[in-house]
Short mmCIF file of C-alpha atoms in Angstrom, two decimals:
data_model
loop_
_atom_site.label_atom_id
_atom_site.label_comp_id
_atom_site.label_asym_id
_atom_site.label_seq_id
_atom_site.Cartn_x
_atom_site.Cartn_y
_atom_site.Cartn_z
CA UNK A 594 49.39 58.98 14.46
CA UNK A 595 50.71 56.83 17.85
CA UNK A 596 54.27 56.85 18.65
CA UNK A 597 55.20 53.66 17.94
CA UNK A 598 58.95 54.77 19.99
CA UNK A 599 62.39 54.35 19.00
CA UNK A 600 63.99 51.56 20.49
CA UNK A 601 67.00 50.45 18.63
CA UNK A 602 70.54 50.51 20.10
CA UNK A 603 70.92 53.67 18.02
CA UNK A 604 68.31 55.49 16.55
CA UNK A 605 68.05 55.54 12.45
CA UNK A 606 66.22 54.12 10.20
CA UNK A 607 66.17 50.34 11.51
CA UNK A 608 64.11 51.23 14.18
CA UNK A 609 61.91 53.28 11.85
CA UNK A 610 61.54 50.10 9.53
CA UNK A 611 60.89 47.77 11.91
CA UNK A 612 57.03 46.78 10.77
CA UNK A 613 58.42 46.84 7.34
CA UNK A 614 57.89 43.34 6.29
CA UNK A 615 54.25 43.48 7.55
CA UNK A 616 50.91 44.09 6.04
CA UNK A 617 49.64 47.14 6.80
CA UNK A 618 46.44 46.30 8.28
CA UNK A 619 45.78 46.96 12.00
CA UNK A 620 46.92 43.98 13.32
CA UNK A 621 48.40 41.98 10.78
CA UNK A 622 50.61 39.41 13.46
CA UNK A 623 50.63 38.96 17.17
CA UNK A 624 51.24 41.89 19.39
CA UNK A 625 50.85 43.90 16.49
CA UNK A 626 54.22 43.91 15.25
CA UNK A 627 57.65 42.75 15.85
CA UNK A 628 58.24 44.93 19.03
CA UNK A 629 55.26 43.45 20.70
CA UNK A 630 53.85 46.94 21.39
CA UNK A 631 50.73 46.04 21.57
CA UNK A 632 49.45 48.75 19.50
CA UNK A 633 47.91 49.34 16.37
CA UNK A 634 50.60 48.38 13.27
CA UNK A 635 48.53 51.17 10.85
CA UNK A 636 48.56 53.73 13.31
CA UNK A 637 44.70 54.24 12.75
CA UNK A 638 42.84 56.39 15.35
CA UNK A 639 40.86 54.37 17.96
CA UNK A 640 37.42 55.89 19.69
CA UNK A 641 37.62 56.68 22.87
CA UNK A 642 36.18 54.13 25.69
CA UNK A 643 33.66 55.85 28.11
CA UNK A 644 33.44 54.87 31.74
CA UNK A 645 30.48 52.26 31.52
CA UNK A 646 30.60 51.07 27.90
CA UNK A 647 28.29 48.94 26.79
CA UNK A 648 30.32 45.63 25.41
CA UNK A 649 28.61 43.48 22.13
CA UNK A 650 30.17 40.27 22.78
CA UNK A 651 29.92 37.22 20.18
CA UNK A 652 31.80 33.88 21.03
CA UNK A 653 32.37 30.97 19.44
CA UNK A 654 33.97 28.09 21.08
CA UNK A 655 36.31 25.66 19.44
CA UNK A 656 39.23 23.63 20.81
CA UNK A 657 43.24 24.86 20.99
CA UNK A 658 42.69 29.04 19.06
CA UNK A 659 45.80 30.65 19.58
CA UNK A 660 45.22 34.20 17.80
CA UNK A 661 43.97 36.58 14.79
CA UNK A 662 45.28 38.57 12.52
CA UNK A 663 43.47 41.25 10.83
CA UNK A 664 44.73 42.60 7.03
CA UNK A 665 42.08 44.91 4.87
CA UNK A 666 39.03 45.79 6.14
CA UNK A 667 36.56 42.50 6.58
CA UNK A 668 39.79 40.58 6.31
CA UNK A 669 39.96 38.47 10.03
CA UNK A 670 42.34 34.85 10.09
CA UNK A 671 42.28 32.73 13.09
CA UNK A 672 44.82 30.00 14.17
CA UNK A 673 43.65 27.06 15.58
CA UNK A 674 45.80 23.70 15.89
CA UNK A 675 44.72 20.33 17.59
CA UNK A 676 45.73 18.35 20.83
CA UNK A 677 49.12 15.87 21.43
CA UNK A 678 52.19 15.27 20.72
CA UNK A 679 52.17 15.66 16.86
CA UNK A 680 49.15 17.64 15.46
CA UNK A 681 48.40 19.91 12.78
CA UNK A 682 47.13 23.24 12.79
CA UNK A 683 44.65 25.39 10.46
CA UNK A 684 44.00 28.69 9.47
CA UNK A 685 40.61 30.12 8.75
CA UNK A 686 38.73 33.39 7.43
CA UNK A 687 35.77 34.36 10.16
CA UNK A 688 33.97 36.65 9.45
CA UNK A 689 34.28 39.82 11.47
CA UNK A 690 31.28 40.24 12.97
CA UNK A 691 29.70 36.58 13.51
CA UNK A 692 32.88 34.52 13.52
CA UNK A 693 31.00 32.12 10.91
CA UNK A 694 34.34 30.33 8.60
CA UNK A 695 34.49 32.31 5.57
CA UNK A 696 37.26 30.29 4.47
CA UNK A 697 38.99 26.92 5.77
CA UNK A 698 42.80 26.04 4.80
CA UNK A 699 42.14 22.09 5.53
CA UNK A 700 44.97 21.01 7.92
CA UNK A 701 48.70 21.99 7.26
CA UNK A 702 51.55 19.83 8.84
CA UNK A 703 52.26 20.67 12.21
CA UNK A 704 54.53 18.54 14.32
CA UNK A 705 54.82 19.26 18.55
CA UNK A 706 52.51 20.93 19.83
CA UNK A 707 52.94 24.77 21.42
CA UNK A 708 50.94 27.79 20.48
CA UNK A 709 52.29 28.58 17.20
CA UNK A 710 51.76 32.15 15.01
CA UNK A 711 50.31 33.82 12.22
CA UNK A 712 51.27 36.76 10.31
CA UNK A 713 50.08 39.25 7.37
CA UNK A 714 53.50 39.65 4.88
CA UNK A 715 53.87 42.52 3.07
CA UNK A 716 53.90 40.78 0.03
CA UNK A 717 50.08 40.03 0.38
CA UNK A 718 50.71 36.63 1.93
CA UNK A 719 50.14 34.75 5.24
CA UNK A 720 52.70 32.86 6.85
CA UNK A 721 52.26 29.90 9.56
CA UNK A 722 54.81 28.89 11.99
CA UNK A 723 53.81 25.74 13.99
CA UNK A 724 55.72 22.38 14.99
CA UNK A 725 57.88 21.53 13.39
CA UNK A 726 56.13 23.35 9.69
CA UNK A 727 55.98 26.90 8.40
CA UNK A 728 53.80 27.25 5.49
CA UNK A 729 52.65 30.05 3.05
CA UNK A 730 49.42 30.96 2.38
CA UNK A 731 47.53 32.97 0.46
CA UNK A 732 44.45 35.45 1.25
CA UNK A 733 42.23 32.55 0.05
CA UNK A 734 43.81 30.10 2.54
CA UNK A 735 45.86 27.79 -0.54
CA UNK A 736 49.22 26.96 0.34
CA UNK A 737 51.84 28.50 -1.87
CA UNK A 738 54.75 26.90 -0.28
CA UNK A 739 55.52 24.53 3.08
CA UNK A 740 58.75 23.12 4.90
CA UNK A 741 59.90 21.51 7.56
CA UNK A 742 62.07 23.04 10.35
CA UNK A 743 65.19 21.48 11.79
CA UNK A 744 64.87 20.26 15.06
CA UNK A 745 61.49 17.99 15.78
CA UNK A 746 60.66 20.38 18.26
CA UNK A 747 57.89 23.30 18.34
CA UNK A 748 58.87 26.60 16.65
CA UNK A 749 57.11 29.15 18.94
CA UNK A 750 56.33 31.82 16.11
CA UNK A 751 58.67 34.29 14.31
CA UNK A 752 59.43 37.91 13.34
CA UNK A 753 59.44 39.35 9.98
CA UNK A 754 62.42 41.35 9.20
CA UNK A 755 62.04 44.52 7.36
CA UNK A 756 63.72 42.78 4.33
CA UNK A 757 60.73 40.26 4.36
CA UNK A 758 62.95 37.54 5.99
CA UNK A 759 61.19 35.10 8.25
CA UNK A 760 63.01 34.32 11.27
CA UNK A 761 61.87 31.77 13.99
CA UNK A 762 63.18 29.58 17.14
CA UNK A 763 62.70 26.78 18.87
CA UNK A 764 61.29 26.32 22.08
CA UNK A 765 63.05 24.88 24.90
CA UNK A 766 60.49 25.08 27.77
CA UNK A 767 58.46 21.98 29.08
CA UNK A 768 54.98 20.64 26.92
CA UNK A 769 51.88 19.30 28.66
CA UNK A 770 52.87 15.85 29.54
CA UNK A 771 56.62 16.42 28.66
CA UNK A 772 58.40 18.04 31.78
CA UNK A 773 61.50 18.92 31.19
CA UNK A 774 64.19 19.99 33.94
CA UNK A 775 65.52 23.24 33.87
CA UNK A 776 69.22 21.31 34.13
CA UNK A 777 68.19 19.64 30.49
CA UNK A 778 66.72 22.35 28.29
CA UNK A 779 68.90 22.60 25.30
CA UNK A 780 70.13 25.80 23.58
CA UNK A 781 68.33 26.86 20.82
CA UNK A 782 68.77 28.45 17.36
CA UNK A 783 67.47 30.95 15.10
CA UNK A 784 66.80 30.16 11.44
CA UNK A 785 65.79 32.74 8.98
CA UNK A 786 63.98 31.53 6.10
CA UNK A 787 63.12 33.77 2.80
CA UNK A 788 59.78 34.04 1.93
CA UNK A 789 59.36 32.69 -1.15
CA UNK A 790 59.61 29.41 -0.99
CA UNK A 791 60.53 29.05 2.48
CA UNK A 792 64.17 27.54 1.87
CA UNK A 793 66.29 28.21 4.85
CA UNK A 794 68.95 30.90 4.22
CA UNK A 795 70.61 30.52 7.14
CA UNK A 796 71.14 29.13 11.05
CA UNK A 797 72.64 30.58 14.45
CA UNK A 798 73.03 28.24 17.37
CA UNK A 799 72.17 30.79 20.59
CA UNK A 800 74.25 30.28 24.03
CA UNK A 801 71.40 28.93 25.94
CA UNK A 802 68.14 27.77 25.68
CA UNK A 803 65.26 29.89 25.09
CA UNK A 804 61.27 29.61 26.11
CA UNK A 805 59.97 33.09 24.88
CA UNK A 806 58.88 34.02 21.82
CA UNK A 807 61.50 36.35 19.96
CA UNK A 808 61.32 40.40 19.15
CA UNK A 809 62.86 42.72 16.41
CA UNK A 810 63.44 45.81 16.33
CA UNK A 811 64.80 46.49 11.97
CA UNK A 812 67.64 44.49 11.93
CA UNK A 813 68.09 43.16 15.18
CA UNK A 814 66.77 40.24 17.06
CA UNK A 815 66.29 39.75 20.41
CA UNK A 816 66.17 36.30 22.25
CA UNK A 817 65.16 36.56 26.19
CA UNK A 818 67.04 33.22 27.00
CA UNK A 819 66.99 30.87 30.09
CA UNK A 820 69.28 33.34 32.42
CA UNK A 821 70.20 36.14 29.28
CA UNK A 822 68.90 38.76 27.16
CA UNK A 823 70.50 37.97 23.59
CA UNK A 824 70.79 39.61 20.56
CA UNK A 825 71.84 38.74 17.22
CA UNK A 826 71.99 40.92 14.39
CA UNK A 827 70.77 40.83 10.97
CA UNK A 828 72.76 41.54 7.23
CA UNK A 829 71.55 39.14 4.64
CA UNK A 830 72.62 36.27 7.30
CA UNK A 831 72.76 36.39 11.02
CA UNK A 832 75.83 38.32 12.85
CA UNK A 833 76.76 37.46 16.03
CA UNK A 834 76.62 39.95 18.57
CA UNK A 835 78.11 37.43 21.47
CA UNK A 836 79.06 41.01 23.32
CA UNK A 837 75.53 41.47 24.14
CA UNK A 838 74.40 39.36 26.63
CA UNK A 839 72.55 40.47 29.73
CA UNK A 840 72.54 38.25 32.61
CA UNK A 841 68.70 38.94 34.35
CA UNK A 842 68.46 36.14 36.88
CA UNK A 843 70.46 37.04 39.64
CA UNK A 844 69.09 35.42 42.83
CA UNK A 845 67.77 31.72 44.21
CA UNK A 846 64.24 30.83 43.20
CA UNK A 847 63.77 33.39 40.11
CA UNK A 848 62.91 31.67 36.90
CA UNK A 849 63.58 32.84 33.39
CA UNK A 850 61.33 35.42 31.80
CA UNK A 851 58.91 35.60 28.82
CA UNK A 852 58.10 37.71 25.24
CA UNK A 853 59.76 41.18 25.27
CA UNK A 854 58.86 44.36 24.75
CA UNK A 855 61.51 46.96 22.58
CA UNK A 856 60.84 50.61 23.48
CA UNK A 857 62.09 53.59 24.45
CA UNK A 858 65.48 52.10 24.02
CA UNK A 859 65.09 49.03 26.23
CA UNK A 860 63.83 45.39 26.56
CA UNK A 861 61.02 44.82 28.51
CA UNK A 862 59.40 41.40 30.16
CA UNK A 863 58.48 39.83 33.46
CA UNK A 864 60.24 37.07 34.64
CA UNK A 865 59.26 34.23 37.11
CA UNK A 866 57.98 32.25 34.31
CA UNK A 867 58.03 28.99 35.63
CA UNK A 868 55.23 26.63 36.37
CA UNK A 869 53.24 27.47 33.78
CA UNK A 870 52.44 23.57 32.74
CA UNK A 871 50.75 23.46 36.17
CA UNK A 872 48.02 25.44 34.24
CA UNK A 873 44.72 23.61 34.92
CA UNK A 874 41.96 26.52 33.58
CA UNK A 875 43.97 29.15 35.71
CA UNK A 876 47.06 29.82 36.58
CA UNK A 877 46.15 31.50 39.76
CA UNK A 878 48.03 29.53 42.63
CA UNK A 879 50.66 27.24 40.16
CA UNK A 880 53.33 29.84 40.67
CA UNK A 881 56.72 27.95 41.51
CA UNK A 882 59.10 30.77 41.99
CA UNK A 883 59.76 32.01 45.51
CA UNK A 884 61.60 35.59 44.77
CA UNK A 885 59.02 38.61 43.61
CA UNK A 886 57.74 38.83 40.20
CA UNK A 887 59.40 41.72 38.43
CA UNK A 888 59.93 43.78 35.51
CA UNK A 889 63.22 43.72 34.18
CA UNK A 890 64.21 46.34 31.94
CA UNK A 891 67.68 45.53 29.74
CA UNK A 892 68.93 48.91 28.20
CA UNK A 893 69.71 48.00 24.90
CA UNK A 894 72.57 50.70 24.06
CA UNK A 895 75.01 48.95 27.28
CA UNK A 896 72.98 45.70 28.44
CA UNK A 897 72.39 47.17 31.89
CA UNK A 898 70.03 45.37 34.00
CA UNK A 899 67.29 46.94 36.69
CA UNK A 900 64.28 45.63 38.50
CA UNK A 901 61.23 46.41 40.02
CA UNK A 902 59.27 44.25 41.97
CA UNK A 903 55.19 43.90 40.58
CA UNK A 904 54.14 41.84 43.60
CA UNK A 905 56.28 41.14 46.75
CA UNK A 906 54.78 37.74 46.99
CA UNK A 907 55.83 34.28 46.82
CA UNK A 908 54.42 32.21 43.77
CA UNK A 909 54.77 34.56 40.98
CA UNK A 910 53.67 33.37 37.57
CA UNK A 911 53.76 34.77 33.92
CA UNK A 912 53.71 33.45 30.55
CA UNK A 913 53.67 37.02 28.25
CA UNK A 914 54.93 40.68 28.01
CA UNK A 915 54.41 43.54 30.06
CA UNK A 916 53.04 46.94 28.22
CA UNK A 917 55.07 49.52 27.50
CA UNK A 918 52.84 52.73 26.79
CA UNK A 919 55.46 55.10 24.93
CA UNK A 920 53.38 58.34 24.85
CA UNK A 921 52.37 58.04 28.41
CA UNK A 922 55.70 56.42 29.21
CA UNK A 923 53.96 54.09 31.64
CA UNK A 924 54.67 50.03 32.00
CA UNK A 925 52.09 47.90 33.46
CA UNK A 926 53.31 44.26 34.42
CA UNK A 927 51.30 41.37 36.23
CA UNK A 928 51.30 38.50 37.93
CA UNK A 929 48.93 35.71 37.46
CA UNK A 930 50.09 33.31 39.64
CA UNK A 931 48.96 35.78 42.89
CA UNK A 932 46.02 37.59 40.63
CA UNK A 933 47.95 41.40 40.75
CA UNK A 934 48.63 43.83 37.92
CA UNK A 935 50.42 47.11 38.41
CA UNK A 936 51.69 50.22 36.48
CA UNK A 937 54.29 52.30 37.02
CA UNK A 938 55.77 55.49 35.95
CA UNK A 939 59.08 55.47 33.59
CA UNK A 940 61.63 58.20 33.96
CA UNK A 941 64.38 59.35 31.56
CA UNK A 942 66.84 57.02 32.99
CA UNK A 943 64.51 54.12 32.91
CA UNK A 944 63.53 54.19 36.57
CA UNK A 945 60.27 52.91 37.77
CA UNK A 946 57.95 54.42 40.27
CA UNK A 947 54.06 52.77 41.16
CA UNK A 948 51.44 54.35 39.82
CA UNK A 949 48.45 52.29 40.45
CA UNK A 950 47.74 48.68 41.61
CA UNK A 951 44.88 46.57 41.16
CA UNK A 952 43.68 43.08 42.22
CA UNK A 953 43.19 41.83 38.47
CA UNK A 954 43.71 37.41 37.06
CA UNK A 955 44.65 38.35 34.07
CA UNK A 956 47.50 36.08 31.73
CA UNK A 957 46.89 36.99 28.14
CA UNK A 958 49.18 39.44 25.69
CA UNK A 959 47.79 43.22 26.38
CA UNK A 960 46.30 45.10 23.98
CA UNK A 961 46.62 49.05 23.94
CA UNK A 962 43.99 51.42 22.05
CA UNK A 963 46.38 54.28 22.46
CA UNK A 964 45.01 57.36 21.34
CA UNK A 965 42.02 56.34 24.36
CA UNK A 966 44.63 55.65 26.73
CA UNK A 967 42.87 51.98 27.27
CA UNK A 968 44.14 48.79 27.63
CA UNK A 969 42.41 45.64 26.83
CA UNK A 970 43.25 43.05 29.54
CA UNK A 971 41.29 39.57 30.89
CA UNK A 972 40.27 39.05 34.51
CA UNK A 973 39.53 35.39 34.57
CA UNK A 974 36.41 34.57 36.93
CA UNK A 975 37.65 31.29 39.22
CA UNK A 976 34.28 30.75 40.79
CA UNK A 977 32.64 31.01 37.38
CA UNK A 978 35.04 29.79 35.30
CA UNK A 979 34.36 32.06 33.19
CA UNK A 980 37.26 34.59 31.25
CA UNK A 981 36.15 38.02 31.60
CA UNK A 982 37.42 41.09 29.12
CA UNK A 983 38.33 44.13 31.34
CA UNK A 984 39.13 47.83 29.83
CA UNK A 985 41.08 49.56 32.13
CA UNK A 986 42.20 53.48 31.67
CA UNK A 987 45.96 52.68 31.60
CA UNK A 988 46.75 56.53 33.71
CA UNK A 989 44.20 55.44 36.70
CA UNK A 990 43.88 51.96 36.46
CA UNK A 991 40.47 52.35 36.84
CA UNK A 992 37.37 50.21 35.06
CA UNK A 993 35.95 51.63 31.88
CA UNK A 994 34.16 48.56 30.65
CA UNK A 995 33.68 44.38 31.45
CA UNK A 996 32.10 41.69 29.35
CA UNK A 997 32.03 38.13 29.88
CA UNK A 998 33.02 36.07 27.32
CA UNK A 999 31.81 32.29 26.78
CA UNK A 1000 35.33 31.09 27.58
CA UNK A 1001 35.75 28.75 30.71
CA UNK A 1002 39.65 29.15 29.87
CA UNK A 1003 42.10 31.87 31.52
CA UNK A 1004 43.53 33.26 28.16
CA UNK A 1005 47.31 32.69 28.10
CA UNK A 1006 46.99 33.96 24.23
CA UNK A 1007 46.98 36.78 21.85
CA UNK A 1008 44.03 39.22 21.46
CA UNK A 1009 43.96 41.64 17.96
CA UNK A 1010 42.22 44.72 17.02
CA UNK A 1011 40.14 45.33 13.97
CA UNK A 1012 38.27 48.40 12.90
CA UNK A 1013 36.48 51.04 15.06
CA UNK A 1014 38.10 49.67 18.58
CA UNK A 1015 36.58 46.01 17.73
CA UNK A 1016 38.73 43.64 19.74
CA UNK A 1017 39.26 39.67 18.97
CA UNK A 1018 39.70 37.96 22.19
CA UNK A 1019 41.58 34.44 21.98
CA UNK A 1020 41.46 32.11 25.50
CA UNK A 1021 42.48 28.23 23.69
CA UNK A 1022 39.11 27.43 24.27
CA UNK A 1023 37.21 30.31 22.31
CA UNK A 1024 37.28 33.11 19.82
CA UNK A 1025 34.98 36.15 21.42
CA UNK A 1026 34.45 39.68 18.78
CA UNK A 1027 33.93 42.28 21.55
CA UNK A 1028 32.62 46.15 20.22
CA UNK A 1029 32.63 48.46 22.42
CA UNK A 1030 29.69 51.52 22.56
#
């Protein structure tokens, strides 16, 4: 079974619960669950990935996917949305092996448009969060219930809570077209909605603005904000927590961070997160920032803050999570805007040390098969223009297996794991089913 690591403020059974609300299918919403471990949500074993694999790659390309989710076996939904300022999105059923649409939902009301999510409920449903619109589905694709969210403004996914609570945020970053300066992002808030008939149950306004998606860990949410970790607790309504708050960016030219990671009794992301609307097929080069990229670790029990640089470089770029490998207690961050990924070695007291270092363009969410010690990462191919799917061993560092995909994109998305180490591999541009032999 993987250690899937305590990471609560106190261990018990919130941390324990935290995939609660979820289906219990191996990937059943993005990053596998609510602590964006990156793992396998059913704990299933995973083969093993030998040095040289041979890679079966199928692609299909179609415009704007954002992700799958994976329920029973044969089960595989895909998120797609359109292009502008107000567009809807749709889900389908592929099926696993050809991609072919098993099943269409037609479009469902949208609103601004940002990469939106996708989830498997415990209850047996699926649940949309994009725009302005979350809607519930059912495993045929008919829509059970739909509403529309506060602010006209995109709702960058949302968390279930182990009481099967819905919980999602606006997003205060810019949109493609729609700069908007760091002096005029607007705070955001957190609304829960039950899911039923997705009324809203209740509201928190945050104290600032927020561009990464949130995490959970049972019944706690955390927020990584413009300058602040945040965290706001969870007991049939939201509770304040306004003692929490961990101040990360500390010095001239860093920019806010990303998604985090909750393990081993910490928060987890890379910041340097501007610039990513300079995006133009890659993001290698549209860095903004001018300190080093780093990985910030936030201990969640005191809201102590410590750093470690990933690359010393000027120009550092990231729009996702770090991995946090609890059994091997490693943490590999990345930097896409200088083409560098690194791992490191995490000690009792949280310290880092390097490990290994590679020259890698990768930009996506990570995927970990953990029982093979191998992570799943992209290494998009500028000359080519081509995104390339990488296996790594995540001890050494070193290659295990490479595939092209037929996606011209650099994947700033979510990848998902089905059965027997088959990997879905979204890049905007193109949904790729990679097996691995």
């Amino acid at each position: 079974m993987t250690d899937r690591g305590d990471t609560g403020p106190e261990a018990g059974p919130d941390a324990g619960d935290a995939d609660a609300g979820y289906w219990s299918g191996p990937w059943p919403g993005e990053d596998g669950g609510p602590r964006r471990l990156g793992v396998p949500a059913d704990a299933s074993p995973t083969p093993a990935i030998g040095a040289g694999a041979a890679v079966d790659v199928v692609s299909r390309t179609d415009p704007l996917v954002t992700m799958v989710v994976t329920r029973d076996p044969g089960q595989v939904y895909l998120l797609r949305n359109g292009m502008g300022a107000d567009v809807t999105c749709s889900v389908e059923q592929i099926d696993p092996d050809t991609l072919a649409t098993v099943a269409d939902s037609g479009p469902l009301a949208g609103g601004p448009m940002w990469p939106g999510g996708l989830a498997a409920h415990a209850n047996g449903s699926l649940y949309v969060v994009f725009g302005n619109h979350a809607h519930r589905l059912d495993a045929e694709l008919r829509v059970l219930a739909s509403a529309e969210l506060p602010r006209h403004r995109p709702y960058n996914s949302f968390v279930i809570l182990p009481d099967g609570t819905l919980v999602t945020k606006d997003f205060a970053g810019s949109l493609p077209g729609a700069p908007v300066a760091p002096e005029a992002r607007v705070p955001c808030e957190l609304v829960a909605l039950e899911p039923d008939a997705l009324t809203i149950v209740d509201r928190i306004a945050l104290a600032e603005p927020s561009i990464a998606r949130i995490s959970s860990d049972g019944a706690h949410v955390y927020v990584v904000g413009d300058t602040s970790l945040l965290r706001v607790g969870w007991s049939r309504g939201f509770v304040a927590d306004p003692g929490f708050r961990s101040p990360y960016r500390t010095e001239e030219g860093q920019t806010y961070g990303w998604d985090c990671v909750l393990a081993l009794g910490a928060a987890w992301f890379l910041d340097n997160g501007d610039g990513s609307t300079n995006f133009d097929g890659t993001f290698r080069g549209k860095g903004v920032s001018t300190t080093p990229l780093q990985v910030i670790r936030v201990d969640l029990a005191d809201g102590s803050v410590s750093t470690t640089a990933v690359c010393d470089a000027a120009g550092g770029l990231i729009t996702n999570p770090p991995m946090v490998d609890v059994e091997r207690r490693i943490v590999v961050g990345y930097g896409s805007g200088n083409g560098v990924m690194a791992a490191f070695d995490i000690a009792d007291d949280g310290a880092l040390t390097p490990r290994w270092r590679r020259d890698h363009d990768h930009a996506a969410h990570l995927l970990l098969l953990p029982g093979a010690g191998a992570l799943v990462t992209g290494d998009h191919d500028r000359e080519r223009m081509v995104e390339q799917v990488v296996v790594v061993d995540i001890a050494t560092g070193f290659e295990l297996a490479r595939a092209d995909t037929e996606g011209p994109l650099q994947s700033a998305v979510f990848p998902a794991l089905g059965w027997d180490a088959t990997v879905y591999w979204c890049s905007l541009s193109t949904v790729s089913r990679l097996r691995f032999g």
